[in-house]
Amino acid sequence: MKVLLPDGSDLSLTEGASAADVAASIGPRLAKAAVAAKIGDRVVDLATPVSDGDQVAIVTASSAEGLDVIRHSAAHVLAEAATRLFPGTKVAIGPAIKDGFYYDFDFPQPVGEDDLPRLAGEMQRLLAAGEPFVRREVSKEEALALFADEPYKMELIRDLPEDAIISVYRQGGFLDLCRGPHVPDSAHIGAVGLLSVAGAYWRGSSDNTMLTRIYGTAFPTKKELDEYLERLEMARQRDHRRLGRELGLFSFHDEGPGFPFFHPKGMRVINALLDYWRREHAAAGYEETKTPIMLERSLWERSGHWDNYKDNMYFTRIDDVDFAVKPMNCPGGTLIYKTDQHSYRDFPLRMAELGLVHRHEMSGVLHGLFRVRLFTQDDAHIYCLPGQVEDEVLGVIELVRRMYRTFGFERVHVELSTRPAKSIGSDAMWETAEHALAAALDRASLPYTLNPGDGAFYGPKIDFHIEDVMGRTWQCATCQLDFAMPERLDLDYVGEDNQRHRPVMIHRTVLGSIERFLAILVEHYGGALPAWLAPVQATVIPVADRHVAYAEEVKAALECVGLRSEVDLRGESVSKKIRDGEVAKVPFMLVVGDREVEQRSVTVRARGSKDSRPFELTEAVAIIVQEARLPVVSPCS
């Protein structure tokens, strides 16, 4: 028989050959590197038989699919280790997830972070043993008998159809209910690390038992694992929640779960960020708008949010009429559009809004500024003619790239998502829209990944993912074409033919949530924000009380040119004040003593430097102004 390989060639094999035989026939190096295989679009064990005409690809640990197989297999080894170390443990589920895996357990005794080294040691012993993963298919009745002592597995099995063929895997003395696939044996897993312990309700319901979830990760080599653990430690040290408290930027309180409180220093950063945002948008031809936080229920019904989003909305009642707190800005923006009759000559219309939105998130998913119930969305809606879509999308792409470069995000990953199975609009309309987005990306020379069928029901979209210094990616900017809302909310314009037509509506955001973007920046820079964003750009440090008056003069000179500054009046030593200034991530510290008072000068120490240099006061101010000026990288600069 013959199978087809990814390069288009075919390979002759004997009847009954497996995917492992395919790898061995291609070459010994591939056979050694293989962890699984793909038959068509299905990832399978290497032991899976192949058939004549199958399309077969070998999956190695270096691929994303291979990593998933390794991590899923590592989860099974963790379960085996847990049941060995803690007899009587009941196992639940253990999938591979982004960057690792987890397994949920019902332990007979409390198990916490202190137990992870023991578990990791037992896992290492099992990995070294190279236990084979053996798959077997059983009936539902047989599966119930095999897992008679495992209540969580029994519940999963009972939910399956009576005639279901169920697969189980055994490695060593551990049997698990699993679809697979898995590596051939535990020696193929590589390097494993256990990361943390958390609580998790069985099947995600608070009505069920609270289980113990153990998180881990696995990589093909120890070097890759060590590099990942280093990134995790960096992320822990840069956690925006800790830095936010230490730098006095924001806080959270039990009286407002999920609602951030911004302190004066935090608002300085927010305002600097928004000043930059406004200048860029004005230069790009946007007009700023503002819409109410609450709007009548009937609007949300017409927009479709009532049917599709009401579980994430907050409501109130005014004068016997239902109102909703807005989770999005677009319906309110369309009301501004409808206040005037528009002609085709008016387009494009670019309306931006820093809109405060509220979303009812479950308490379990709240996470610092990354996931909140209130945030400011840097929204914009562009109304244009069909023939203007490509140029307008190109303008959005250029704006996104300019603004991201300002923050040091040079690596941007782009995805183009096309028509999903459930959608509105004609084939011709979707084809035109998708072509316009792709053409704009091509004109911008911006590589992108195609996500077929992942667009919104109302139109295709482009998503932008930025990469931080730790290699993490964040989806922030998006550009979406919308054919639904103009129809639902009866938006129109008068065309050249003097007839009424529907405009194309482009939804776009650059930073996404301002609060979330601030969290990304804090972690990306480790709290040491660029001088133009820093809450305190310069701290003046008087050596003694007799220098305080001159220190206040220096502060006034800094503030006169718009610099955010303060005088450190604490009764601490100069060296202690400098150390504290470094901890506070202040870009510039200006020391003033007898010599500086006499010479009308300052001694400047830049953040991260051990050297200090004297400057005449006006020269020092000019230098700091240059370093801390608001960036303008728009076409008008």
XYZ file of C-alpha atoms in Angstrom, residues 297 300-311 313 488:
15
model
C -33.098 48.761 26.688
C -29.672 47.203 22.993
C -32.469 45.073 21.608
C -32.158 46.676 18.181
C -28.358 46.390 18.214
C -28.524 42.687 19.082
C -26.674 42.999 22.392
C -29.787 42.173 24.417
C -30.086 38.748 22.813
C -26.381 37.941 22.616
C -24.709 39.774 25.508
C -27.221 40.511 28.268
C -25.632 38.013 30.705
C -24.489 43.537 31.205
C -30.221 46.822 12.483
